[in-house]
Amino acid sequence: MEQFYEDIQPILVSVDCIVFGFDNKKLKILLGKRKMNPGEGKWSLYGGFVRPNESLDMAAERTLSELTGLSNLYMRQIGAYGDTDRDPGKRVISVAYCSLINVCEYDESRQKEYGVEWVNVENLPELYSDHGKMIAQALDVLRNHITTEPLCFNLLPELFTLTQLQSLYEAILGEELDKRNFRKRIKGVPSIQKTDNVDKTTSRRGAYLYRFSKSGFIKDSRFVLK
């Protein structure tokens, strides 16, 4: 069998998963402390090496499934990171993927198994290697697309109040939005549908619950305009 690239040194390829969640009006991310060297004990993203029979997307899907126990998650490739000194162990190129999940669907037992915690994006600890850069770029992507794509609904329960929806947008964008203007614009979006259900956990009067409908989603509609 003919051999190719015999004089080329192999380089390892990994995937790192940036998993966002939304809880208690805060945008959060799953982080854990590395259990091996290099960087043992440092905060980092969860990731793994690409196997010989996997594409990049397949490796990311497998890694996310291991970490969360969930399937068919929203996933977007953020970029490739290949500085020669990014990993002191060996030459490793990492491809970062962003995923959005509903915190309520994430099994706490799996969180303990993998030693990860939900950490507020506003108060991130010092991170291993270039993981902070990965998260910053993932946030930029999320903020750039949240007003044109129905991304936020991956972070919310099936039924949600408009207050929850506004709090999520504010957490992602990092700024307060005018309540009256927000509700006026949101109620004009066909994919956000009011239900007959009322949430009375926050007040006696209660608040109507809404749901996201893919059938009503218009690709070019703006979800939030300030």
mmCIF file of C-alpha atoms in Angstrom:
data_model
loop_
_atom_site.group_PDB
_atom_site.id
_atom_site.type_symbol
_atom_site.label_atom_id
_atom_site.label_comp_id
_atom_site.label_asym_id
_atom_site.label_seq_id
_atom_site.Cartn_x
_atom_site.Cartn_y
_atom_site.Cartn_z
ATOM 1 C CA MET A 1 0.000 0.000 0.000
ATOM 2 C CA GLU A 2 1.426 3.340 -1.045
ATOM 3 C CA GLN A 3 2.199 5.716 1.801
ATOM 4 C CA PHE A 4 1.589 9.447 1.608
ATOM 5 C CA TYR A 5 2.817 12.396 3.687
ATOM 6 C CA GLU A 6 5.478 10.275 5.423
ATOM 7 C CA ASP A 7 7.660 13.321 6.004
ATOM 8 C CA ILE A 8 4.835 15.367 7.602
ATOM 9 C CA GLN A 9 4.544 15.449 11.373
ATOM 10 C CA PRO A 10 1.014 14.549 12.589
ATOM 11 C CA ILE A 11 -0.972 17.232 14.404
ATOM 12 C CA LEU A 12 -3.757 16.491 16.897
ATOM 13 C CA VAL A 13 -7.238 17.947 16.287
ATOM 14 C CA SER A 14 -9.754 18.496 19.076
ATOM 15 C CA VAL A 15 -13.175 20.050 19.555
ATOM 16 C CA ASP A 16 -14.110 22.341 22.447
ATOM 17 C CA CYS A 17 -17.760 22.861 23.350
ATOM 18 C CA ILE A 18 -19.100 26.211 24.504
ATOM 19 C CA VAL A 19 -22.430 25.328 26.127
ATOM 20 C CA PHE A 20 -24.633 28.301 27.006
ATOM 21 C CA GLY A 21 -27.611 28.152 29.340
ATOM 22 C CA PHE A 22 -29.994 30.705 30.877
ATOM 23 C CA ASP A 23 -31.015 30.619 34.521
ATOM 24 C CA ASN A 24 -32.146 33.178 37.115
ATOM 25 C CA LYS A 25 -31.921 36.003 34.551
ATOM 26 C CA LYS A 26 -28.260 35.202 33.853
ATOM 27 C CA LEU A 27 -26.541 33.840 30.766
ATOM 28 C CA LYS A 28 -24.312 30.998 31.901
ATOM 29 C CA ILE A 29 -21.747 28.622 30.488
ATOM 30 C CA LEU A 30 -20.661 25.114 31.449
ATOM 31 C CA LEU A 31 -17.095 25.035 32.773
ATOM 32 C CA GLY A 32 -15.044 22.490 34.653
ATOM 33 C CA LYS A 33 -11.560 22.121 36.124
ATOM 34 C CA ARG A 34 -9.128 20.070 34.063
ATOM 35 C CA LYS A 35 -8.401 16.662 35.544
ATOM 36 C CA MET A 36 -5.151 16.112 33.655
ATOM 37 C CA ASN A 37 -2.009 17.896 32.592
ATOM 38 C CA PRO A 38 -1.249 20.182 30.946
ATOM 39 C CA GLY A 39 -3.282 22.662 32.946
ATOM 40 C CA GLU A 40 -4.592 20.316 35.648
ATOM 41 C CA GLY A 41 -6.895 22.196 38.013
ATOM 42 C CA LYS A 42 -7.493 25.141 35.655
ATOM 43 C CA TRP A 43 -10.978 26.131 34.535
ATOM 44 C CA SER A 44 -11.712 25.111 30.967
ATOM 45 C CA LEU A 45 -14.320 24.173 28.411
ATOM 46 C CA TYR A 46 -15.253 20.531 27.928
ATOM 47 C CA GLY A 47 -13.790 18.965 24.816
ATOM 48 C CA GLY A 48 -12.152 15.948 23.253
ATOM 49 C CA PHE A 49 -10.021 14.751 20.377
ATOM 50 C CA VAL A 50 -11.438 13.984 16.950
ATOM 51 C CA ARG A 51 -11.426 10.247 16.255
ATOM 52 C CA PRO A 52 -10.124 8.810 12.946
ATOM 53 C CA ASN A 53 -13.612 7.890 11.740
ATOM 54 C CA GLU A 54 -15.275 11.213 12.672
ATOM 55 C CA SER A 55 -15.890 14.480 10.918
ATOM 56 C CA LEU A 56 -15.553 17.642 13.001
ATOM 57 C CA ASP A 57 -19.323 17.921 13.407
ATOM 58 C CA MET A 58 -19.597 14.271 14.431
ATOM 59 C CA ALA A 59 -16.910 14.749 17.078
ATOM 60 C CA ALA A 60 -18.669 17.839 18.439
ATOM 61 C CA GLU A 61 -22.039 16.064 18.515
ATOM 62 C CA ARG A 62 -20.526 13.106 20.368
ATOM 63 C CA THR A 63 -18.778 15.358 22.879
ATOM 64 C CA LEU A 64 -21.945 17.376 23.520
ATOM 65 C CA SER A 65 -23.978 14.202 23.941
ATOM 66 C CA GLU A 66 -21.456 12.846 26.463
ATOM 67 C CA LEU A 67 -21.531 16.052 28.455
ATOM 68 C CA THR A 68 -25.261 16.806 28.414
ATOM 69 C CA GLY A 69 -27.015 13.512 27.703
ATOM 70 C CA LEU A 70 -29.103 15.444 25.168
ATOM 71 C CA SER A 71 -29.395 15.001 21.409
ATOM 72 C CA ASN A 72 -30.377 17.187 18.453
ATOM 73 C CA LEU A 73 -28.985 20.273 20.152
ATOM 74 C CA TYR A 74 -28.425 23.582 18.412
ATOM 75 C CA MET A 75 -24.772 23.654 17.415
ATOM 76 C CA ARG A 76 -22.691 26.182 15.470
ATOM 77 C CA GLN A 77 -18.998 26.108 14.608
ATOM 78 C CA ILE A 78 -17.276 29.209 15.978
ATOM 79 C CA GLY A 79 -13.774 28.897 14.582
ATOM 80 C CA ALA A 80 -10.428 27.106 14.583
ATOM 81 C CA TYR A 81 -7.629 27.890 17.022
ATOM 82 C CA GLY A 82 -4.123 26.863 16.084
ATOM 83 C CA ASP A 83 -1.458 28.989 17.746
ATOM 84 C CA THR A 84 1.678 26.892 17.968
ATOM 85 C CA ASP A 85 1.987 27.410 21.730
ATOM 86 C CA ARG A 86 -1.675 27.040 22.689
ATOM 87 C CA ASP A 87 -1.109 23.576 24.188
ATOM 88 C CA PRO A 88 2.203 22.857 25.954
ATOM 89 C CA GLY A 89 1.651 19.110 25.649
ATOM 90 C CA LYS A 90 1.654 18.701 21.860
ATOM 91 C CA ARG A 91 0.724 20.625 18.757
ATOM 92 C CA VAL A 92 -3.087 20.689 18.953
ATOM 93 C CA ILE A 93 -5.529 22.522 16.704
ATOM 94 C CA SER A 94 -8.950 22.973 18.288
ATOM 95 C CA VAL A 95 -12.248 23.730 16.587
ATOM 96 C CA ALA A 96 -14.766 25.421 18.895
ATOM 97 C CA TYR A 97 -18.496 24.788 18.755
ATOM 98 C CA CYS A 98 -21.257 26.760 20.449
ATOM 99 C CA SER A 99 -24.399 25.068 21.758
ATOM 100 C CA LEU A 100 -27.513 26.402 23.503
ATOM 101 C CA ILE A 101 -29.522 24.299 25.963
ATOM 102 C CA ASN A 102 -32.374 24.690 28.403
ATOM 103 C CA VAL A 103 -30.830 24.426 31.889
ATOM 104 C CA CYS A 104 -33.929 22.625 33.174
ATOM 105 C CA GLU A 105 -33.303 19.771 30.719
ATOM 106 C CA TYR A 106 -29.738 19.201 31.924
ATOM 107 C CA ASP A 107 -29.480 16.330 34.399
ATOM 108 C CA GLU A 108 -27.628 17.416 37.557
ATOM 109 C CA SER A 109 -26.221 13.897 37.984
ATOM 110 C CA ARG A 110 -24.393 14.242 34.670
ATOM 111 C CA GLN A 111 -23.131 17.640 35.791
ATOM 112 C CA LYS A 112 -21.581 15.997 38.858
ATOM 113 C CA GLU A 113 -20.245 13.083 36.802
ATOM 114 C CA TYR A 114 -18.275 15.399 34.519
ATOM 115 C CA GLY A 115 -17.389 17.913 37.209
ATOM 116 C CA VAL A 116 -18.823 20.944 35.442
ATOM 117 C CA GLU A 117 -20.640 23.987 36.787
ATOM 118 C CA TRP A 118 -22.866 26.710 35.390
ATOM 119 C CA VAL A 119 -20.827 29.923 35.585
ATOM 120 C CA ASN A 120 -22.142 33.427 34.820
ATOM 121 C CA VAL A 121 -20.551 34.791 31.657
ATOM 122 C CA GLU A 122 -20.212 38.120 33.482
ATOM 123 C CA ASN A 123 -17.902 36.548 36.084
ATOM 124 C CA LEU A 124 -15.717 34.084 34.236
ATOM 125 C CA PRO A 125 -12.619 32.780 36.047
ATOM 126 C CA GLU A 126 -9.189 32.673 34.452
ATOM 127 C CA LEU A 127 -9.393 29.987 31.784
ATOM 128 C CA TYR A 128 -6.982 27.451 30.355
ATOM 129 C CA SER A 129 -5.135 28.322 27.145
ATOM 130 C CA ASP A 130 -7.286 30.251 24.634
ATOM 131 C CA HIS A 131 -10.678 29.135 25.966
ATOM 132 C CA GLY A 132 -11.490 32.695 27.026
ATOM 133 C CA LYS A 133 -10.978 33.820 23.427
ATOM 134 C CA MET A 134 -13.287 31.050 22.211
ATOM 135 C CA ILE A 135 -16.042 32.146 24.603
ATOM 136 C CA ALA A 136 -15.667 35.828 23.646
ATOM 137 C CA GLN A 137 -16.028 35.002 19.968
ATOM 138 C CA ALA A 138 -19.009 32.716 20.644
ATOM 139 C CA LEU A 139 -20.708 35.568 22.506
ATOM 140 C CA ASP A 140 -20.093 37.879 19.559
ATOM 141 C CA VAL A 141 -21.700 35.336 17.218
ATOM 142 C CA LEU A 142 -24.678 34.915 19.554
ATOM 143 C CA ARG A 143 -25.203 38.670 19.859
ATOM 144 C CA ASN A 144 -24.895 39.200 16.111
ATOM 145 C CA HIS A 145 -27.471 36.541 15.255
ATOM 146 C CA ILE A 146 -29.992 36.715 18.083
ATOM 147 C CA THR A 147 -32.084 39.416 16.387
ATOM 148 C CA THR A 148 -32.292 37.580 13.052
ATOM 149 C CA GLU A 149 -32.502 33.922 14.070
ATOM 150 C CA PRO A 150 -34.674 32.161 16.686
ATOM 151 C CA LEU A 151 -31.657 31.158 18.761
ATOM 152 C CA CYS A 152 -32.963 32.250 22.151
ATOM 153 C CA PHE A 153 -35.746 29.675 22.198
ATOM 154 C CA ASN A 154 -33.171 26.927 22.664
ATOM 155 C CA LEU A 155 -32.457 28.486 26.067
ATOM 156 C CA LEU A 156 -36.059 28.797 27.265
ATOM 157 C CA PRO A 157 -38.676 26.269 28.394
ATOM 158 C CA GLU A 158 -41.378 25.387 25.885
ATOM 159 C CA LEU A 159 -43.727 27.922 27.523
ATOM 160 C CA PHE A 160 -42.317 31.256 28.684
ATOM 161 C CA THR A 161 -43.440 34.719 29.723
ATOM 162 C CA LEU A 162 -42.494 37.896 27.881
ATOM 163 C CA THR A 163 -40.582 38.944 30.994
ATOM 164 C CA GLN A 164 -38.459 35.786 30.719
ATOM 165 C CA LEU A 165 -37.889 36.451 27.040
ATOM 166 C CA GLN A 166 -36.834 40.058 27.644
ATOM 167 C CA SER A 167 -34.529 39.009 30.493
ATOM 168 C CA LEU A 168 -32.843 36.536 28.155
ATOM 169 C CA TYR A 169 -32.257 39.150 25.453
ATOM 170 C CA GLU A 170 -30.869 41.557 28.035
ATOM 171 C CA ALA A 171 -28.533 38.880 29.414
ATOM 172 C CA ILE A 172 -27.180 38.084 25.955
ATOM 173 C CA LEU A 173 -26.920 41.663 24.723
ATOM 174 C CA GLY A 174 -25.568 42.928 28.032
ATOM 175 C CA GLU A 175 -27.923 45.902 28.263
ATOM 176 C CA GLU A 176 -31.421 46.832 29.383
ATOM 177 C CA LEU A 177 -34.248 47.071 26.843
ATOM 178 C CA ASP A 178 -37.292 49.305 27.047
ATOM 179 C CA LYS A 179 -40.147 47.087 28.250
ATOM 180 C CA ARG A 180 -42.948 48.796 26.305
ATOM 181 C CA ASN A 181 -41.027 48.883 23.031
ATOM 182 C CA PHE A 182 -39.819 45.311 23.468
ATOM 183 C CA ARG A 183 -43.320 43.943 23.977
ATOM 184 C CA LYS A 184 -44.731 45.953 21.109
ATOM 185 C CA ARG A 185 -42.182 44.572 18.680
ATOM 186 C CA ILE A 186 -42.242 41.010 20.017
ATOM 187 C CA LYS A 187 -46.032 40.743 19.797
ATOM 188 C CA GLY A 188 -45.723 41.523 16.089
ATOM 189 C CA VAL A 189 -43.499 38.505 15.423
ATOM 190 C CA PRO A 190 -45.648 35.641 13.986
ATOM 191 C CA SER A 191 -43.454 32.898 15.444
ATOM 192 C CA ILE A 192 -44.046 34.036 19.044
ATOM 193 C CA GLN A 193 -47.562 32.881 19.885
ATOM 194 C CA LYS A 194 -49.624 33.675 22.958
ATOM 195 C CA THR A 195 -51.282 30.719 24.716
ATOM 196 C CA ASP A 196 -54.231 30.487 27.118
ATOM 197 C CA ASN A 197 -51.920 29.364 29.915
ATOM 198 C CA VAL A 198 -51.101 31.756 32.753
ATOM 199 C CA ASP A 199 -48.046 31.706 35.018
ATOM 200 C CA LYS A 200 -48.997 32.743 38.560
ATOM 201 C CA THR A 201 -45.683 31.965 40.246
ATOM 202 C CA THR A 202 -44.495 35.573 40.242
ATOM 203 C CA SER A 203 -47.746 37.451 40.923
ATOM 204 C CA ARG A 204 -51.386 36.872 41.893
ATOM 205 C CA ARG A 205 -52.600 38.268 38.600
ATOM 206 C CA GLY A 206 -50.190 36.118 36.634
ATOM 207 C CA ALA A 207 -48.689 36.505 33.184
ATOM 208 C CA TYR A 208 -49.672 34.848 29.928
ATOM 209 C CA LEU A 209 -47.335 32.196 28.609
ATOM 210 C CA TYR A 210 -46.028 32.211 25.052
ATOM 211 C CA ARG A 211 -44.489 29.587 22.798
ATOM 212 C CA PHE A 212 -42.230 29.636 19.762
ATOM 213 C CA SER A 213 -43.697 28.275 16.535
ATOM 214 C CA LYS A 214 -41.308 27.255 13.764
ATOM 215 C CA SER A 215 -44.172 27.398 11.285
ATOM 216 C CA GLY A 216 -44.556 31.103 11.998
ATOM 217 C CA PHE A 217 -40.876 31.923 11.721
ATOM 218 C CA ILE A 218 -39.993 34.310 8.905
ATOM 219 C CA LYS A 219 -36.302 34.159 8.030
ATOM 220 C CA ASP A 220 -35.925 37.904 7.498
ATOM 221 C CA SER A 221 -37.958 39.067 10.506
ATOM 222 C CA ARG A 222 -36.168 40.964 13.287
ATOM 223 C CA PHE A 223 -36.849 39.515 16.720
ATOM 224 C CA VAL A 224 -35.842 42.544 18.750
ATOM 225 C CA LEU A 225 -35.315 46.095 17.638
ATOM 226 C CA LYS A 226 -34.364 48.549 20.356
#
